[in-house]
Coordinates of C-alpha atoms in Angstrom, one line a residue:
M14 CA 73.2 -37.0 -162.6
I15 CA 76.3 -38.4 -164.3
K16 CA 78.6 -37.2 -161.5
K17 CA 76.4 -39.1 -159.1
R18 CA 76.7 -42.2 -161.3
I19 CA 80.5 -41.8 -161.3
A20 CA 80.5 -41.7 -157.5
E21 CA 78.3 -44.8 -157.4
L22 CA 80.7 -46.7 -159.6
I23 CA 83.7 -45.6 -157.6
N24 CA 82.0 -46.9 -154.4
E25 CA 81.1 -50.1 -156.2
A26 CA 84.7 -50.6 -157.3
I27 CA 85.8 -50.0 -153.7
E28 CA 83.3 -52.5 -152.4
E29 CA 84.4 -55.0 -155.0
S30 CA 88.0 -54.5 -153.8
K31 CA 86.9 -55.1 -150.2
R32 CA 85.3 -58.4 -151.3
K33 CA 88.4 -59.5 -153.0
G34 CA 90.6 -58.6 -150.0
D35 CA 92.4 -55.7 -151.7
L36 CA 90.9 -53.2 -149.3
P37 CA 90.0 -53.7 -145.6
S38 CA 86.3 -54.3 -145.0
E39 CA 86.0 -51.6 -142.4
L40 CA 87.2 -48.9 -144.7
E41 CA 84.8 -46.0 -145.2
I42 CA 85.4 -43.1 -147.6
T43 CA 83.5 -40.5 -149.5
P44 CA 85.0 -40.0 -153.0
I45 CA 85.7 -36.4 -154.0
I46 CA 84.7 -35.9 -157.7
E47 CA 85.3 -32.7 -159.6
I48 CA 84.9 -31.3 -163.1
P49 CA 88.4 -30.5 -164.3
R50 CA 89.1 -26.9 -165.3
E51 CA 91.0 -28.0 -168.4
E52 CA 89.1 -30.0 -171.0
G53 CA 92.1 -32.4 -171.6
F54 CA 91.7 -33.9 -168.2
G55 CA 88.3 -35.6 -168.9
D56 CA 84.7 -34.9 -167.9
Y57 CA 85.2 -35.8 -164.3
S58 CA 88.2 -36.4 -162.1
T59 CA 88.7 -37.9 -158.6
N60 CA 91.5 -37.9 -156.1
V61 CA 90.1 -41.0 -154.3
A62 CA 93.5 -42.7 -154.6
F63 CA 95.1 -39.9 -152.6
Q64 CA 92.3 -40.2 -150.0
L65 CA 93.0 -44.0 -149.7
A66 CA 96.8 -43.8 -149.8
P67 CA 97.5 -42.9 -146.1
K68 CA 94.9 -45.5 -144.9
L69 CA 96.4 -48.3 -147.0
R70 CA 100.0 -47.1 -146.9
K71 CA 100.3 -47.6 -150.6
S72 CA 101.1 -45.1 -153.3
P73 CA 98.2 -43.3 -155.0
Q74 CA 99.5 -44.5 -158.4
E75 CA 99.2 -48.2 -157.3
I76 CA 95.7 -47.7 -155.9
A77 CA 94.5 -45.7 -158.9
T78 CA 95.7 -48.5 -161.3
K79 CA 93.7 -51.2 -159.5
L80 CA 90.6 -49.0 -159.3
K81 CA 90.9 -48.1 -163.0
D82 CA 90.8 -51.7 -164.0
R83 CA 87.6 -52.3 -162.1
L84 CA 86.0 -49.0 -163.2
E85 CA 86.6 -49.7 -166.9
A86 CA 84.5 -52.8 -166.7
Y87 CA 81.3 -50.7 -166.0
G88 CA 81.5 -49.4 -169.6
I89 CA 80.2 -45.8 -168.9
C90 CA 83.4 -44.2 -170.2
S91 CA 85.1 -44.3 -173.5
R92 CA 88.3 -44.3 -171.6
I93 CA 89.7 -43.8 -168.1
E94 CA 93.2 -42.4 -167.5
I95 CA 95.5 -41.9 -164.6
A96 CA 97.1 -38.5 -164.5
G97 CA 99.8 -37.1 -162.4
K98 CA 100.7 -39.3 -159.5
G99 CA 97.2 -40.9 -159.0
F100 CA 94.3 -38.7 -160.3
I101 CA 91.7 -40.8 -162.1
N102 CA 90.2 -38.9 -165.1
F103 CA 86.9 -40.1 -166.6
Y104 CA 85.9 -39.5 -170.3
V105 CA 82.2 -40.3 -170.4
R106 CA 80.8 -41.9 -173.6
E107 CA 78.9 -39.5 -175.9
D108 CA 75.8 -41.6 -175.9
I109 CA 75.7 -41.6 -172.1
W110 CA 75.5 -37.8 -172.2
R111 CA 72.7 -37.9 -174.9
N112 CA 70.8 -40.5 -172.9
A113 CA 70.9 -38.3 -169.8
L114 CA 69.6 -35.3 -171.8
E115 CA 66.8 -37.6 -173.0
D116 CA 65.9 -38.4 -169.4
V117 CA 65.6 -34.6 -168.7
C118 CA 63.4 -34.3 -171.8
L119 CA 61.0 -37.0 -170.6
K120 CA 61.0 -36.2 -166.8
G121 CA 61.6 -32.5 -166.7
V122 CA 64.3 -30.2 -165.6
D123 CA 63.0 -30.0 -162.1
S124 CA 63.0 -33.8 -161.7
F125 CA 66.8 -34.0 -161.3
L126 CA 67.3 -31.2 -158.8
P127 CA 69.7 -32.7 -156.2
D128 CA 67.8 -33.7 -153.0
I129 CA 70.6 -33.3 -150.5
G130 CA 68.9 -31.4 -147.8
D131 CA 67.1 -34.4 -146.2
N132 CA 64.4 -31.9 -145.2
R133 CA 66.6 -30.3 -142.6
K134 CA 65.3 -27.0 -141.1
V135 CA 67.6 -24.2 -141.9
L136 CA 67.4 -20.7 -140.5
I137 CA 69.3 -18.2 -142.6
E138 CA 69.7 -14.8 -141.0
F139 CA 71.0 -12.0 -143.2
V140 CA 71.1 -8.2 -143.9
S141 CA 70.2 -7.5 -140.2
S142 CA 71.3 -3.9 -140.7
N143 CA 70.8 -1.7 -137.6
P144 CA 67.6 0.4 -138.3
T145 CA 69.6 3.7 -138.0
G146 CA 69.7 4.5 -141.7
P147 CA 68.8 3.3 -145.2
L148 CA 70.4 0.2 -146.7
H149 CA 73.6 0.9 -148.7
I150 CA 75.1 -1.2 -151.5
G151 CA 77.1 -3.2 -149.0
H152 CA 73.8 -4.3 -147.4
G153 CA 72.5 -5.0 -150.9
R154 CA 75.3 -7.5 -151.5
G155 CA 74.4 -9.3 -148.3
A156 CA 70.7 -9.3 -149.3
A157 CA 71.5 -10.8 -152.7
V158 CA 73.8 -13.5 -151.3
G159 CA 71.4 -14.5 -148.5
D160 CA 68.3 -14.5 -150.7
V161 CA 69.9 -16.6 -153.5
L162 CA 71.5 -18.9 -151.1
S163 CA 68.1 -19.5 -149.5
N164 CA 66.7 -20.3 -153.0
I165 CA 69.5 -22.7 -153.7
L166 CA 69.0 -24.5 -150.4
K167 CA 65.2 -24.7 -151.1
V168 CA 65.6 -26.4 -154.5
T169 CA 68.1 -28.8 -153.0
G170 CA 65.8 -30.2 -150.4
H171 CA 66.2 -28.0 -147.4
K172 CA 63.3 -26.4 -145.4
V173 CA 64.5 -22.7 -145.3
F174 CA 63.3 -19.9 -143.1
K175 CA 64.6 -16.4 -143.7
E176 CA 65.0 -14.0 -140.8
Y177 CA 66.2 -10.4 -140.3
Y178 CA 67.5 -9.6 -136.8
V179 CA 66.5 -6.1 -135.8
N180 CA 69.1 -4.5 -133.5
D181 CA 66.6 -2.2 -131.9
A182 CA 68.4 -1.9 -128.5
G183 CA 71.6 -0.3 -127.5
K184 CA 73.7 2.8 -128.0
Q185 CA 73.2 3.2 -131.8
I186 CA 69.4 3.4 -131.5
E187 CA 69.8 5.9 -128.7
T188 CA 72.2 7.9 -130.9
L189 CA 69.5 7.9 -133.6
G190 CA 67.0 9.2 -131.1
A191 CA 69.4 12.0 -130.0
S192 CA 70.1 12.9 -133.6
T193 CA 66.4 13.1 -134.5
Y194 CA 65.7 15.2 -131.3
A195 CA 68.5 17.7 -132.3
R196 CA 67.0 18.1 -135.8
L197 CA 63.5 18.5 -134.4
L198 CA 64.7 21.3 -132.2
E199 CA 66.4 23.0 -135.1
M200 CA 63.2 22.9 -137.1
K201 CA 61.4 24.5 -134.2
G202 CA 64.0 27.3 -134.2
I203 CA 65.6 26.2 -130.9
E204 CA 69.4 26.5 -131.1
T205 CA 71.0 23.2 -130.1
P206 CA 74.4 21.6 -130.8
F207 CA 74.4 18.8 -133.4
E208 CA 77.2 16.6 -132.1
A209 CA 79.9 15.0 -134.3
H210 CA 78.9 11.4 -133.5
F211 CA 75.2 12.0 -134.5
Y212 CA 73.8 10.6 -137.7
Q213 CA 74.4 13.3 -140.3
G214 CA 72.3 12.0 -143.2
S215 CA 69.4 14.1 -144.5
Y216 CA 67.0 11.2 -143.7
V217 CA 67.3 12.2 -140.0
K218 CA 65.8 15.6 -140.9
D219 CA 63.1 13.9 -142.9
I220 CA 62.1 11.8 -139.8
A221 CA 62.0 14.9 -137.6
A222 CA 59.8 16.6 -140.2
V223 CA 57.4 13.7 -140.1
T224 CA 56.7 14.3 -136.4
I225 CA 55.8 17.9 -137.2
K226 CA 53.8 17.2 -140.3
Q227 CA 51.7 14.5 -138.7
G228 CA 51.4 16.3 -135.4
I229 CA 53.0 13.4 -133.4
P230 CA 53.2 14.3 -129.7
V231 CA 56.8 14.1 -128.7
P232 CA 57.5 14.3 -124.9
T233 CA 58.8 17.7 -123.7
E234 CA 61.4 16.3 -121.3
K235 CA 64.7 15.7 -123.2
K236 CA 65.5 12.2 -121.9
E237 CA 61.9 10.9 -122.6
A238 CA 61.9 12.7 -126.0
I239 CA 65.1 10.9 -127.0
K240 CA 63.8 7.6 -125.9
F241 CA 60.5 8.1 -127.8
L242 CA 62.2 9.3 -130.9
A243 CA 64.7 6.4 -130.8
R244 CA 61.8 4.0 -131.2
F245 CA 59.9 6.2 -133.6
A246 CA 62.8 6.9 -135.9
S247 CA 64.1 3.3 -135.9
D248 CA 60.6 2.0 -136.7
L249 CA 60.3 4.4 -139.6
V250 CA 63.8 3.5 -140.9
L251 CA 62.9 -0.2 -140.6
E252 CA 59.7 0.3 -142.7
G253 CA 61.9 2.0 -145.4
I254 CA 64.3 -1.0 -145.2
K255 CA 61.4 -3.4 -145.7
D256 CA 60.2 -1.4 -148.7
D257 CA 63.7 -1.4 -150.3
L258 CA 64.1 -5.1 -149.8
M259 CA 60.7 -5.8 -151.3
D260 CA 61.7 -3.8 -154.4
F261 CA 64.9 -5.8 -154.5
G262 CA 63.0 -9.0 -154.5
V263 CA 63.8 -10.0 -150.9
V264 CA 61.0 -11.0 -148.6
F265 CA 61.8 -12.3 -145.1
D266 CA 59.7 -14.8 -143.2
N267 CA 60.3 -12.9 -139.9
Y268 CA 61.7 -9.7 -138.5
F269 CA 63.1 -10.7 -135.1
R270 CA 63.5 -7.8 -132.6
E271 CA 66.5 -7.8 -130.3
S272 CA 64.4 -5.9 -127.7
S273 CA 62.0 -8.9 -127.4
L274 CA 64.9 -11.0 -125.9
Y275 CA 64.9 -8.5 -123.0
T276 CA 61.2 -8.0 -122.5
N277 CA 60.5 -11.8 -122.5
G278 CA 63.3 -12.6 -120.2
S279 CA 65.3 -14.7 -122.7
V280 CA 68.6 -12.9 -122.1
D281 CA 68.3 -13.4 -118.3
D282 CA 67.3 -17.1 -118.7
T283 CA 70.3 -17.7 -121.0
L284 CA 72.7 -16.0 -118.6
E285 CA 71.4 -18.2 -115.8
L286 CA 71.8 -21.3 -118.0
L287 CA 75.5 -20.4 -118.6
K288 CA 76.0 -19.8 -114.9
D289 CA 74.4 -23.1 -113.9
K290 CA 76.7 -24.9 -116.4
G291 CA 79.8 -23.3 -114.9
Y292 CA 80.6 -21.4 -118.1
T293 CA 80.8 -17.9 -116.5
Y294 CA 82.8 -16.2 -113.8
E295 CA 83.0 -12.8 -112.2
K296 CA 86.1 -10.6 -112.5
D297 CA 86.5 -6.8 -111.9
G298 CA 82.8 -6.5 -111.2
A299 CA 81.8 -7.9 -114.6
L300 CA 80.4 -11.3 -115.7
W301 CA 82.6 -13.2 -118.1
F302 CA 81.9 -16.1 -120.5
K303 CA 84.6 -18.9 -120.6
T304 CA 85.1 -18.7 -124.4
S305 CA 88.5 -20.3 -124.0
L306 CA 86.9 -23.6 -122.8
F307 CA 85.6 -24.2 -126.3
E308 CA 87.6 -22.1 -128.8
N309 CA 91.0 -20.6 -129.2
D310 CA 89.8 -17.2 -128.2
E311 CA 89.9 -15.0 -125.1
D312 CA 87.1 -14.9 -122.6
R313 CA 84.4 -12.3 -123.3
V314 CA 82.2 -10.0 -121.1
L315 CA 78.5 -10.7 -120.8
I316 CA 77.6 -8.1 -118.2
K317 CA 79.8 -5.0 -117.7
S318 CA 80.8 -3.7 -114.3
D319 CA 78.1 -1.0 -114.5
G320 CA 75.4 -3.7 -115.0
E321 CA 74.9 -3.2 -118.7
K322 CA 74.5 -6.4 -120.7
T323 CA 76.7 -6.6 -123.8
Y324 CA 75.6 -7.3 -127.4
F325 CA 77.3 -10.7 -127.0
A326 CA 74.8 -11.6 -124.2
S327 CA 71.8 -10.9 -126.4
D328 CA 73.5 -12.7 -129.4
I329 CA 73.9 -15.9 -127.4
S330 CA 70.2 -15.6 -126.3
Y331 CA 69.2 -15.1 -129.9
H332 CA 71.0 -18.2 -131.1
R333 CA 69.6 -20.2 -128.3
D334 CA 66.1 -19.0 -129.3
K335 CA 66.8 -20.3 -132.9
F336 CA 67.7 -23.7 -131.6
L337 CA 64.6 -23.7 -129.3
R338 CA 62.5 -23.1 -132.5
S339 CA 63.8 -26.5 -133.7
F340 CA 66.1 -25.4 -136.5
D341 CA 68.8 -27.9 -137.3
T342 CA 71.3 -25.6 -139.1
L343 CA 71.8 -21.9 -138.4
I344 CA 73.4 -19.8 -141.2
D345 CA 74.5 -16.2 -140.3
I346 CA 75.6 -13.9 -143.1
W347 CA 77.9 -11.2 -141.7
G348 CA 80.1 -8.4 -142.9
S349 CA 83.7 -9.4 -143.2
D350 CA 84.6 -6.9 -140.4
H351 CA 82.8 -9.4 -138.0
H352 CA 85.4 -12.2 -138.7
G353 CA 86.8 -12.0 -135.2
Y354 CA 83.3 -12.6 -133.8
I355 CA 83.1 -16.2 -135.2
P356 CA 85.1 -18.1 -132.5
R357 CA 83.1 -16.6 -129.6
M358 CA 79.8 -17.5 -131.3
K359 CA 81.0 -21.0 -132.1
A360 CA 81.9 -21.3 -128.4
A361 CA 78.5 -19.9 -127.4
V362 CA 76.6 -22.4 -129.5
Q363 CA 78.5 -25.3 -127.9
A364 CA 77.8 -23.8 -124.4
I365 CA 74.1 -23.7 -124.9
G366 CA 74.1 -27.4 -126.1
G367 CA 74.5 -27.2 -129.8
R368 CA 77.3 -28.4 -132.1
K369 CA 79.6 -25.8 -133.5
E370 CA 79.1 -27.4 -137.0
D371 CA 75.4 -26.4 -136.7
L372 CA 76.4 -22.7 -137.0
K373 CA 77.7 -21.7 -140.4
I374 CA 79.0 -18.2 -141.1
V375 CA 79.2 -16.6 -144.5
L376 CA 81.3 -13.5 -144.7
I377 CA 80.5 -10.6 -147.1
Q378 CA 83.4 -8.4 -148.2
F379 CA 83.0 -4.7 -148.9
V380 CA 81.6 -3.3 -152.1
T381 CA 83.1 -0.4 -154.0
L382 CA 80.8 1.5 -156.3
I383 CA 82.7 2.6 -159.5
K384 CA 81.2 5.5 -161.3
D385 CA 82.9 7.2 -164.3
G386 CA 85.9 5.0 -163.6
K387 CA 86.3 6.3 -160.0
P388 CA 85.3 4.8 -156.6
V389 CA 82.4 6.5 -154.7
G390 CA 83.1 6.9 -151.0
M391 CA 80.7 5.7 -148.3
S392 CA 80.1 6.4 -144.6
T393 CA 76.7 5.8 -143.1
R394 CA 77.2 8.1 -140.1
S395 CA 78.5 11.0 -142.2
G396 CA 75.6 10.6 -144.6
Q397 CA 77.9 10.0 -147.6
F398 CA 76.8 6.7 -149.1
T399 CA 75.0 5.3 -152.0
T400 CA 71.8 3.6 -151.0
L401 CA 70.6 0.3 -152.3
R402 CA 67.5 2.1 -153.5
E403 CA 69.6 4.5 -155.6
V404 CA 71.4 1.5 -157.2
I405 CA 68.1 -0.2 -158.0
Q406 CA 66.7 3.0 -159.5
E407 CA 69.9 3.4 -161.6
V408 CA 70.3 -0.1 -163.0
G409 CA 67.2 -2.1 -162.0
K410 CA 66.7 -5.1 -159.7
D411 CA 67.9 -7.8 -162.1
V412 CA 71.3 -6.2 -162.8
A413 CA 71.9 -5.3 -159.2
R414 CA 71.2 -8.8 -157.9
F415 CA 73.3 -10.4 -160.6
F416 CA 76.3 -8.0 -160.2
F417 CA 76.3 -8.6 -156.4
L418 CA 76.9 -12.3 -157.1
M419 CA 79.7 -11.9 -159.7
R420 CA 82.4 -12.6 -157.1
K421 CA 82.8 -15.0 -154.2
S422 CA 81.1 -13.4 -151.2
D423 CA 84.3 -13.1 -149.1
A424 CA 86.2 -11.3 -152.0
H425 CA 86.1 -7.6 -152.5
L426 CA 83.6 -6.5 -155.2
E427 CA 83.8 -3.6 -157.5
F428 CA 80.3 -2.6 -158.8
D429 CA 80.9 -0.9 -162.1
L430 CA 77.8 1.3 -162.5
D431 CA 78.7 2.2 -166.1
L432 CA 79.0 -1.5 -167.2
A433 CA 75.8 -2.3 -165.3
K434 CA 73.8 0.2 -167.4
K435 CA 75.0 -1.2 -170.8
T436 CA 72.6 -3.1 -173.0
T437 CA 75.3 -5.1 -174.8
N438 CA 77.0 -8.4 -174.4
E439 CA 79.7 -6.7 -172.3
N440 CA 77.1 -6.6 -169.5
P441 CA 77.0 -10.2 -168.1
V442 CA 73.3 -9.9 -167.1
Y443 CA 72.3 -8.8 -170.6
Y444 CA 74.5 -11.6 -172.0
V445 CA 72.6 -14.3 -170.1
Q446 CA 69.1 -12.8 -170.6
Y447 CA 69.8 -12.3 -174.3
A448 CA 70.5 -16.1 -174.7
H449 CA 67.1 -16.9 -173.3
A450 CA 65.4 -14.3 -175.6
R451 CA 67.5 -15.5 -178.6
I452 CA 66.3 -19.1 -178.2
E453 CA 62.7 -17.9 -178.1
S454 CA 63.3 -16.0 -181.3
I455 CA 64.6 -19.2 -182.9
F456 CA 61.5 -21.0 -181.8
K457 CA 59.2 -18.3 -183.3
H458 CA 61.2 -18.5 -186.5
A459 CA 60.9 -22.3 -186.5
E460 CA 57.1 -22.0 -186.4
T461 CA 57.2 -20.5 -189.9
Y462 CA 58.7 -23.8 -191.1
G463 CA 55.6 -25.6 -189.9
I464 CA 57.3 -27.3 -187.0
D465 CA 55.1 -28.3 -184.0
M466 CA 56.7 -25.9 -181.5
D467 CA 54.3 -26.8 -178.8
W468 CA 55.8 -30.2 -178.7
I469 CA 59.3 -28.8 -178.8
R470 CA 58.6 -26.3 -176.0
A471 CA 57.2 -29.2 -173.9
Q472 CA 60.7 -30.9 -173.9
G473 CA 62.1 -30.8 -170.4
S474 CA 58.6 -30.3 -168.8
N475 CA 57.9 -33.9 -167.6
L476 CA 56.6 -35.5 -170.8
D477 CA 55.7 -38.6 -168.7
S478 CA 52.9 -36.6 -167.1
L479 CA 51.4 -35.9 -170.6
G480 CA 50.7 -39.6 -170.9
T481 CA 52.8 -40.2 -174.1
G482 CA 55.9 -42.1 -174.7
E483 CA 56.9 -40.1 -177.8
K484 CA 60.4 -38.7 -177.8
I485 CA 62.7 -37.0 -180.3
D486 CA 65.8 -38.8 -181.5
L487 CA 68.9 -37.0 -180.1
T488 CA 71.5 -39.2 -181.9
P489 CA 72.1 -36.5 -184.6
L490 CA 73.7 -34.3 -181.8
T491 CA 77.3 -35.3 -182.5
Q492 CA 79.1 -31.9 -183.0
K493 CA 81.6 -31.0 -180.3
E494 CA 79.7 -27.8 -179.6
E495 CA 76.5 -29.7 -179.2
L496 CA 78.1 -32.2 -176.8
D497 CA 79.6 -29.2 -174.9
L498 CA 76.1 -27.7 -174.6
I499 CA 74.7 -31.1 -173.4
K500 CA 77.4 -31.3 -170.8
G501 CA 76.9 -27.7 -169.7
I502 CA 73.2 -28.3 -169.3
L503 CA 73.7 -31.4 -167.2
H504 CA 76.3 -29.7 -165.0
F505 CA 73.5 -27.5 -163.8
Y506 CA 72.7 -30.1 -161.1
D507 CA 76.4 -30.4 -160.1
V508 CA 76.6 -26.7 -159.7
L509 CA 73.5 -26.5 -157.5
E510 CA 74.7 -29.3 -155.3
G511 CA 78.2 -27.7 -155.0
S512 CA 76.7 -24.3 -154.2
A513 CA 74.4 -25.7 -151.5
K514 CA 77.2 -27.6 -149.8
S515 CA 79.7 -24.8 -149.9
L516 CA 77.2 -22.0 -149.3
E517 CA 78.5 -20.2 -152.4
P518 CA 75.7 -18.8 -154.6
H519 CA 78.2 -17.1 -156.9
R520 CA 78.8 -20.4 -158.5
L521 CA 75.4 -20.3 -160.2
T522 CA 76.2 -16.9 -161.7
F523 CA 79.5 -18.1 -163.1
Y524 CA 77.8 -21.2 -164.4
L525 CA 75.2 -19.3 -166.4
I526 CA 77.7 -16.9 -167.9
D527 CA 79.8 -19.9 -169.1
L528 CA 76.7 -21.9 -170.3
V529 CA 75.3 -19.0 -172.4
G530 CA 78.9 -18.5 -173.8
K531 CA 78.7 -22.0 -175.2
F532 CA 75.3 -21.3 -176.6
H533 CA 76.2 -18.0 -178.3
S534 CA 79.3 -19.7 -179.8
Y535 CA 77.2 -22.6 -181.1
Y536 CA 74.5 -20.3 -182.5
N537 CA 77.1 -18.2 -184.4
R538 CA 78.6 -21.4 -186.0
T539 CA 75.6 -23.6 -186.6
R540 CA 72.5 -23.4 -188.7
I541 CA 69.8 -24.6 -186.3
L542 CA 66.9 -24.9 -188.9
K543 CA 68.0 -27.2 -191.6
N544 CA 66.3 -29.2 -194.3
E545 CA 67.1 -32.4 -192.4
T546 CA 64.1 -32.9 -190.2
N547 CA 65.7 -35.2 -187.6
M548 CA 68.7 -32.8 -187.1
T549 CA 66.4 -29.8 -186.8
L550 CA 64.2 -31.4 -184.2
A551 CA 67.2 -32.7 -182.2
R552 CA 68.7 -29.2 -182.2
L553 CA 65.5 -27.5 -181.2
T554 CA 65.0 -30.0 -178.4
L555 CA 68.5 -29.3 -177.2
L556 CA 67.7 -25.6 -177.1
S557 CA 64.4 -26.2 -175.4
I558 CA 66.1 -27.9 -172.5
L559 CA 68.8 -25.1 -172.5
K560 CA 66.2 -22.4 -172.3
K561 CA 64.5 -24.1 -169.3
V562 CA 67.8 -24.4 -167.5
I563 CA 68.7 -20.8 -168.1
K564 CA 65.3 -19.7 -166.8
K565 CA 65.5 -22.0 -163.8
G566 CA 69.0 -20.6 -163.0
L567 CA 67.7 -17.0 -163.4
D568 CA 64.7 -17.8 -161.3
I569 CA 66.9 -19.0 -158.5
L570 CA 69.0 -15.8 -158.8
G571 CA 65.8 -13.7 -158.6
V572 CA 66.4 -12.3 -162.1
S573 CA 63.9 -12.2 -164.9
A574 CA 64.1 -14.3 -168.1
P575 CA 62.7 -12.1 -170.8
E576 CA 61.5 -13.7 -174.1
V577 CA 62.0 -10.5 -176.1
M578 CA 64.9 -8.1 -175.9

């Protein structure tokens, strides 16, 4: 809202400078505007003078001084200052903030959601865990990041499609089949070696037991039995994964099977396309992709010397399929150990006719579960891991989703199980949810004062649609804490826009913690219900908008907003 207006004013000042000959008419620039971390540097700050300096061959200080004079004429700020060697800091007038809050009262919280997606079709692929075992907490973090990022993109004007890529082909699935076969023979009393590279988890025994309990006919010949059990076991594991994700609040639009790319000929078609374009060559009996033509990376094998196609071949085919389905932007969420895979996929996208900018990769760092102050070890193949289901059962969906988003996705996360189970303000989830419940408690108390709470609760819900022009006077909101809350509420839209552009959903979690911190501080220092009617109504209106913003933020995070705690 106000940030957008500041950007418009900067652009107007630049255009005015062009008209007066101070800037070249062909100059194009997009101002970068940020909220300063320290309060003393204003409400907003821009480094536009630094952006212009190399183009104009003038000092940022000189450019900032000229822009400041023009910006002051618009009257939106109480003052504008030049800081450092050319930063321009904006101190927005108090009445401008109140007027903006009034707009939200009249038109509704949802009316000002930033529409930056231009209805672009986005396919976001995440989790995509091999169906060889249950989801662990690392997968849970990827699920939370992908789902919340999808929600953020949706509310900012993108058409979002969520997809899970099922790796149901290759060695790992074959190993699952061999592991299940060995356990099945054990249960039948047939002595058989259980090899070290087999999946050790107890779930493999459970799958083998299903075939016996349900009387499922397993082929007697070993090779055929392993092939059958590989499909049977992976399908059963996938159903468990779907159930876990559903309980975690994650629903995919599609589960795309890797095997389909082979059965429908897509992999072969893609390889032929790359050959026809001259992007492949043969060496040592293998077929190679010329990665180095596009990216600073070595060439990669598509077909091994024994004729086996690599995962890279099917991955190129899969991304080509995404573009053929008319998606404009592809977002892949990968574990951080796949970092080295990025250049080759960027190269592949260019080779099949896309732009590398159309493929965006979000990396997820590892999660360490902390229990009783000590880390819990994990290894899927050895069977020593904490499943996502166990975490959900231990702390609940709300806490798990919130905790997974308490650090930037490419930073290592420590999931403190003991903190997650606390029902005090030490627990950030409780801290945010309690603010929502506390405001509702204030509203119920206000009803005993004879205040029309239906009208108050309607604030921020598009009063224009109610066919009335009535509004509450917000001018009594002059305390610093009240203005801080107003600014915090209105920054909601800046945070959503920034999160969507940077693909960083953790920004919303940080924002909510900071916002409710302002509220709890305000509540502890301020008497909301006073004898002065105008003041009381203004404060209740402020809290009505705050409550809706908290709920909207929690909804996007997939976390509940209880009214009683």
